[in-house]
Amino acid sequence: VGLLALGALLVVVRLVRLQVLKAKYSILWLTVGA
């Protein structure tokens, strides 16, 4: 159970990091475009 929980946590962290990167890039593109 511990390993499964740890793996799920890592997956969630990776997804969150990807979303944050997408948000940062979208903001950068908006500022550059504007």
PDB file of C-alpha atoms in Angstrom:
ATOM      1  CA  VAL A   1       0.000   0.000   0.000  1.00  0.00           C
ATOM      2  CA  GLY A   2       2.851   2.363   0.841  1.00  0.00           C
ATOM      3  CA  LEU A   3       4.515   1.939  -2.536  1.00  0.00           C
ATOM      4  CA  LEU A   4       1.210   2.422  -4.362  1.00  0.00           C
ATOM      5  CA  ALA A   5       0.460   5.567  -2.359  1.00  0.00           C
ATOM      6  CA  LEU A   6       3.968   6.891  -3.031  1.00  0.00           C
ATOM      7  CA  GLY A   7       3.630   6.196  -6.761  1.00  0.00           C
ATOM      8  CA  ALA A   8       0.238   7.905  -6.889  1.00  0.00           C
ATOM      9  CA  LEU A   9       1.675  10.896  -5.028  1.00  0.00           C
ATOM     10  CA  LEU A  10       4.555  11.166  -7.510  1.00  0.00           C
ATOM     11  CA  VAL A  11       2.107  11.055 -10.428  1.00  0.00           C
ATOM     12  CA  VAL A  12      -0.011  13.808  -8.858  1.00  0.00           C
ATOM     13  CA  VAL A  13       3.073  15.953  -8.231  1.00  0.00           C
ATOM     14  CA  ARG A  14       4.175  15.536 -11.851  1.00  0.00           C
ATOM     15  CA  LEU A  15       0.710  16.488 -13.127  1.00  0.00           C
ATOM     16  CA  VAL A  16       0.629  19.555 -10.875  1.00  0.00           C
ATOM     17  CA  ARG A  17       4.091  20.614 -12.058  1.00  0.00           C
ATOM     18  CA  LEU A  18       2.986  20.233 -15.693  1.00  0.00           C
ATOM     19  CA  GLN A  19      -0.112  22.362 -15.041  1.00  0.00           C
ATOM     20  CA  VAL A  20       2.020  25.030 -13.327  1.00  0.00           C
ATOM     21  CA  LEU A  21       4.467  25.064 -16.251  1.00  0.00           C
ATOM     22  CA  LYS A  22       1.587  25.385 -18.730  1.00  0.00           C
ATOM     23  CA  ALA A  23       0.127  28.259 -16.709  1.00  0.00           C
ATOM     24  CA  LYS A  24       3.493  30.042 -16.535  1.00  0.00           C
ATOM     25  CA  TYR A  25       4.074  29.642 -20.266  1.00  0.00           C
ATOM     26  CA  SER A  26       0.548  30.818 -21.117  1.00  0.00           C
ATOM     27  CA  ILE A  27       1.077  33.924 -18.944  1.00  0.00           C
ATOM     28  CA  LEU A  28       4.435  34.560 -20.632  1.00  0.00           C
ATOM     29  CA  TRP A  29       2.865  34.233 -24.085  1.00  0.00           C
ATOM     30  CA  LEU A  30       0.012  36.557 -23.060  1.00  0.00           C
ATOM     31  CA  THR A  31       2.436  39.219 -21.814  1.00  0.00           C
ATOM     32  CA  VAL A  32       4.622  38.884 -24.932  1.00  0.00           C
ATOM     33  CA  GLY A  33       1.605  38.872 -27.241  1.00  0.00           C
ATOM     34  CA  ALA A  34       0.057  41.885 -25.537  1.00  0.00           C
TER      35      ALA A  34
END
